[in-house]
mmCIF file of C-alpha atoms in Angstrom:
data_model
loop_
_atom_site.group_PDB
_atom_site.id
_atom_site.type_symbol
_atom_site.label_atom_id
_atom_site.label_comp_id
_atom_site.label_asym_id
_atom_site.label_seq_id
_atom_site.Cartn_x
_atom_site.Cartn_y
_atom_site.Cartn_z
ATOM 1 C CA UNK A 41 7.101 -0.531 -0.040
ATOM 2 C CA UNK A 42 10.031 1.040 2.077
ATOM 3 C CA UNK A 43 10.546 -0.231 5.479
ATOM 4 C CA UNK A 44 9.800 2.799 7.049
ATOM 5 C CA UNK A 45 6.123 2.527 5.253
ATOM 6 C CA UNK A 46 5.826 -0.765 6.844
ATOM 7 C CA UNK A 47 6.282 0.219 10.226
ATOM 8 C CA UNK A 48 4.027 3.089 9.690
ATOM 9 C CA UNK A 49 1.568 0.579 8.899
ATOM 10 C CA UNK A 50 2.397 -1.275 11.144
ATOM 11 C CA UNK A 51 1.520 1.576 13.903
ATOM 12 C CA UNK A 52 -1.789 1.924 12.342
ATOM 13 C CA UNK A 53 -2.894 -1.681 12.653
ATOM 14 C CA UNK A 54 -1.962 -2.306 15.834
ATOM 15 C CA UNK A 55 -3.623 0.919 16.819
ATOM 16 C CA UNK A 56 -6.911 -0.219 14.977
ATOM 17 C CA UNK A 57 -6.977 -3.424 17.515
ATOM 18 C CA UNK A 58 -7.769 -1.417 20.573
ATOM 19 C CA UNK A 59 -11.076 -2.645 21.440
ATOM 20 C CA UNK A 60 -12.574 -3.792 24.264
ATOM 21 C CA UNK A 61 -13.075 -7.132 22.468
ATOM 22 C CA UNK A 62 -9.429 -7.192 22.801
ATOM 23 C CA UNK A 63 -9.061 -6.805 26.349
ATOM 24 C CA UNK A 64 -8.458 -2.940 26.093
ATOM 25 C CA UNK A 65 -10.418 0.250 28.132
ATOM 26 C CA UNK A 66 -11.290 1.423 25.062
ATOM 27 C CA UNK A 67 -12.653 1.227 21.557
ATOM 28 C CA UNK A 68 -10.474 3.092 19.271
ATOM 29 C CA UNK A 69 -13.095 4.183 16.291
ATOM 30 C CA UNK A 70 -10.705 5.357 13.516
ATOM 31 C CA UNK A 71 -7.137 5.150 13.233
ATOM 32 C CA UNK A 72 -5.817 6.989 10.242
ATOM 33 C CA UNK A 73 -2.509 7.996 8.640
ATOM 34 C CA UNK A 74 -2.282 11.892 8.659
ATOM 35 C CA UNK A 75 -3.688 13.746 5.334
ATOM 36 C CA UNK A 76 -2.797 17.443 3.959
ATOM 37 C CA UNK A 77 -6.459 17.744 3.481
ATOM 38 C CA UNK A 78 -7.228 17.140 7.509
ATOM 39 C CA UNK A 79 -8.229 14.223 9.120
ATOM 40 C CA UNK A 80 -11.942 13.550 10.168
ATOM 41 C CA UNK A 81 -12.616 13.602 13.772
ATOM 42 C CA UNK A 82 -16.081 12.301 13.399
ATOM 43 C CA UNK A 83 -15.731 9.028 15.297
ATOM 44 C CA UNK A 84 -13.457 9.130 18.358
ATOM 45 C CA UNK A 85 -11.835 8.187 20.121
ATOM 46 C CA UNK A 86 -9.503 8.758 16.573
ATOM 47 C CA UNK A 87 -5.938 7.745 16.554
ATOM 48 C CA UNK A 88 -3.758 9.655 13.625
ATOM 49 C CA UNK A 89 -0.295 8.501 13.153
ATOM 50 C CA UNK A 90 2.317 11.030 12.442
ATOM 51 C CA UNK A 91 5.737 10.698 10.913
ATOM 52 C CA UNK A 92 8.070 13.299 12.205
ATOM 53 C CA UNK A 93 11.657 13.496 11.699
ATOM 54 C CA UNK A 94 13.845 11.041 11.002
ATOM 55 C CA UNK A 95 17.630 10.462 12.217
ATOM 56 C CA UNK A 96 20.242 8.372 9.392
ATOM 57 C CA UNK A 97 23.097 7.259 10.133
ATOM 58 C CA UNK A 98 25.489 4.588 7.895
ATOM 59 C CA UNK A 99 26.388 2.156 9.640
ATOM 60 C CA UNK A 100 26.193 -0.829 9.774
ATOM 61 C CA UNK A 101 28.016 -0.832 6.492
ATOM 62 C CA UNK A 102 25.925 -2.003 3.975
ATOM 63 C CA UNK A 103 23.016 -0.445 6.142
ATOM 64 C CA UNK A 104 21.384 2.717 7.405
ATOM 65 C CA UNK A 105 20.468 2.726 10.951
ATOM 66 C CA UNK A 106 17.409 4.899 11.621
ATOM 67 C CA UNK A 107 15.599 6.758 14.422
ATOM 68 C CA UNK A 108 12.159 7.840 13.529
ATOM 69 C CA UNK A 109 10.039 9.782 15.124
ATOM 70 C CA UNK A 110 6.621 8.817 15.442
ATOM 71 C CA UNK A 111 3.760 11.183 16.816
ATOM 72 C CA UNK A 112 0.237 9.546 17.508
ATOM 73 C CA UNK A 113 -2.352 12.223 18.216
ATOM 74 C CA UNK A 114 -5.109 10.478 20.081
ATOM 75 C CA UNK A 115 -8.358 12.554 19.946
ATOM 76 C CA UNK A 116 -11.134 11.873 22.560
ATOM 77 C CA UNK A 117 -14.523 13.694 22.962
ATOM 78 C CA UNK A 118 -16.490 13.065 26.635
ATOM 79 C CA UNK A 119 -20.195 13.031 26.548
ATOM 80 C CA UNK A 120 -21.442 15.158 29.134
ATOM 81 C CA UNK A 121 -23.437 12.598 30.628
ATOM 82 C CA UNK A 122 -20.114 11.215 31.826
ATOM 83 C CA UNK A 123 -19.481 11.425 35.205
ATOM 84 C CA UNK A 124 -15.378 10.568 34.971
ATOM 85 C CA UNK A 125 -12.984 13.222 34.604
ATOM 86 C CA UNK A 126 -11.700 14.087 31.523
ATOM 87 C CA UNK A 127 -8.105 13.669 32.579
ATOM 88 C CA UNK A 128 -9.047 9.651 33.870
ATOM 89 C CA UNK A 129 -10.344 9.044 30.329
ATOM 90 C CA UNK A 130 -7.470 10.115 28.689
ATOM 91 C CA UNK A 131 -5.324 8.398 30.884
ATOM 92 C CA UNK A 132 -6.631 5.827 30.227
ATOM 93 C CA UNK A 133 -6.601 5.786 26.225
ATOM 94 C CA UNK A 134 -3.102 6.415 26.908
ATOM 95 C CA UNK A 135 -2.550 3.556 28.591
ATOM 96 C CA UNK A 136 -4.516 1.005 26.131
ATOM 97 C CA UNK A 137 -2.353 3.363 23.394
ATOM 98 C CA UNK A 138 0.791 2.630 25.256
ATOM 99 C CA UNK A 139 0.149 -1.310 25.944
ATOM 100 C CA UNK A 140 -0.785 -1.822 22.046
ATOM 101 C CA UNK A 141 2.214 -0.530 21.127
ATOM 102 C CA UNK A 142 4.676 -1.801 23.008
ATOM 103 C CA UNK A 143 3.446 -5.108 23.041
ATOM 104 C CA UNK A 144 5.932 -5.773 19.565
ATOM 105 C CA UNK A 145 8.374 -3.147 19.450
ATOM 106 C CA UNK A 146 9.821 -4.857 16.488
ATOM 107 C CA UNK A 147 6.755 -3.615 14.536
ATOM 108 C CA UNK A 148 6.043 -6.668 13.014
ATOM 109 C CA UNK A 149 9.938 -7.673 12.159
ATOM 110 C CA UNK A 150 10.932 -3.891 10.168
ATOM 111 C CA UNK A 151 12.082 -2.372 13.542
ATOM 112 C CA UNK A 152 14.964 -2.850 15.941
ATOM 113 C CA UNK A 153 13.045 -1.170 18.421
ATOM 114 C CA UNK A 154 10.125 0.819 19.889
ATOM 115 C CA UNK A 155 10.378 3.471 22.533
ATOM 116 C CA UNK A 156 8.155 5.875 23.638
ATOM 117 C CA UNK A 157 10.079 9.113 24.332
ATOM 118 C CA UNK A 158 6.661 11.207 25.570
ATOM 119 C CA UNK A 159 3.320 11.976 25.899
ATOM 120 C CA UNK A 160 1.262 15.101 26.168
ATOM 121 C CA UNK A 161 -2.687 15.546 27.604
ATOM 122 C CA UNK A 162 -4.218 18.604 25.128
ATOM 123 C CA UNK A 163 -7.481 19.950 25.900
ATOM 124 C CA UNK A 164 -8.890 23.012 23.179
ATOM 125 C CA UNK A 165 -10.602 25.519 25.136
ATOM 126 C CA UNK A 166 -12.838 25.033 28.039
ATOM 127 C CA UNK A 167 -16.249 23.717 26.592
ATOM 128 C CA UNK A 168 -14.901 22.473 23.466
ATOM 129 C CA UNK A 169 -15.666 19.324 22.219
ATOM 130 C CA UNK A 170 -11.865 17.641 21.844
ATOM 131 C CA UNK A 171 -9.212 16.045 24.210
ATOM 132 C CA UNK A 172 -6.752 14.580 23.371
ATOM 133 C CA UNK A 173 -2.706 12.977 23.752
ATOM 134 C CA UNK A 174 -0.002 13.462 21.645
ATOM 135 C CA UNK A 175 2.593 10.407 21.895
ATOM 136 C CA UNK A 176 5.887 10.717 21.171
ATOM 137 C CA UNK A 177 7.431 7.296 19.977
ATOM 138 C CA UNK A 178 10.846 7.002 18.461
ATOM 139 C CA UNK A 179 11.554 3.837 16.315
ATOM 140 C CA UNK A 180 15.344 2.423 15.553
ATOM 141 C CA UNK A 181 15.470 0.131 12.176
ATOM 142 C CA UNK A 182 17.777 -0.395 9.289
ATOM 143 C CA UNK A 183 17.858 -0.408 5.359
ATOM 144 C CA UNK A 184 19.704 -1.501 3.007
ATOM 145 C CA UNK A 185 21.765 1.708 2.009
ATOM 146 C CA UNK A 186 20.819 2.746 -1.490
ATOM 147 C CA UNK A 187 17.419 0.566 -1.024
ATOM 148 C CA UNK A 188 14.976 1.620 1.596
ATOM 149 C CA UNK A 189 12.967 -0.751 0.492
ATOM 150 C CA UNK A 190 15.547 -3.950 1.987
ATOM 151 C CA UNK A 191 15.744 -4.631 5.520
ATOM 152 C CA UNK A 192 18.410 -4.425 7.782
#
């Protein structure tokens, strides 16, 4: 497995321990890696991780440093029963997102480090069932050049 699969992997883990057994706001219900076919929004809040683009650069000599950006769409749906606003539950998803992963930014020992770059609140149209944050995260590591699989 390449190192840049393990930290993905790593992402979706730690995202699948925010529960409120865990000391977090929130019980994340499904955290999954993002699929041509769609993802399934059926229990939320959903977490999908999203690889975006990816910076190399050779050094090091014998490694590659990277910079890869992450994007972790959070997807939320508020009963209407619930009296909160829709903006103080997802700021608060996107805090229990935020402490989860920064709490290794070595991503379990693949990474150099973790950064969060951004976040965005989305909201469909007014009535619809889905709000939602899209984190930006960017993530430095190394590889062996000519082997993603080593790490630096």
């Amino acid at each position: 497995m390449t190192v840049r699969e393990n930290i993905l992997e790593n992402l979706k883990t730690v995202l699948s321990g925010v529960t409120t057994a865990n000391g977090y706001q929130n019980d994340i219900q499904s955290v999954q890696r993002w699929r041509q076919q769609g993802n399934s929004l059926v229990s939320v809040p959903c977490a999908v991780v999203n690889a975006g683009p990816e910076e190399k650069d050779p050094v090091p000599n014998p490694f590659m440093t990277c910079k890869l950006t992450v994007y972790l769409d959070i997807w939320a749906r508020q009963d209407d029963a619930d009296p909160q606003s829709t903006d103080t539950l997802l700021n608060s998803l996107l805090g229990d997102v935020e402490k989860a992963v920064m709490q290794d930014v070595t991503r379990g020992g693949f990474a150099k480090d973790t950064n969060i770059k951004s976040n965005t609140l989305f909201e469909t149209l007014e009535g619809q069932p889905y709000s939602g944050i899209v984190m930006e995260i960017e993530i430095v590591y190394q590889h062996k050049q000519g082997d993603p699989e080593v790490a630096g």
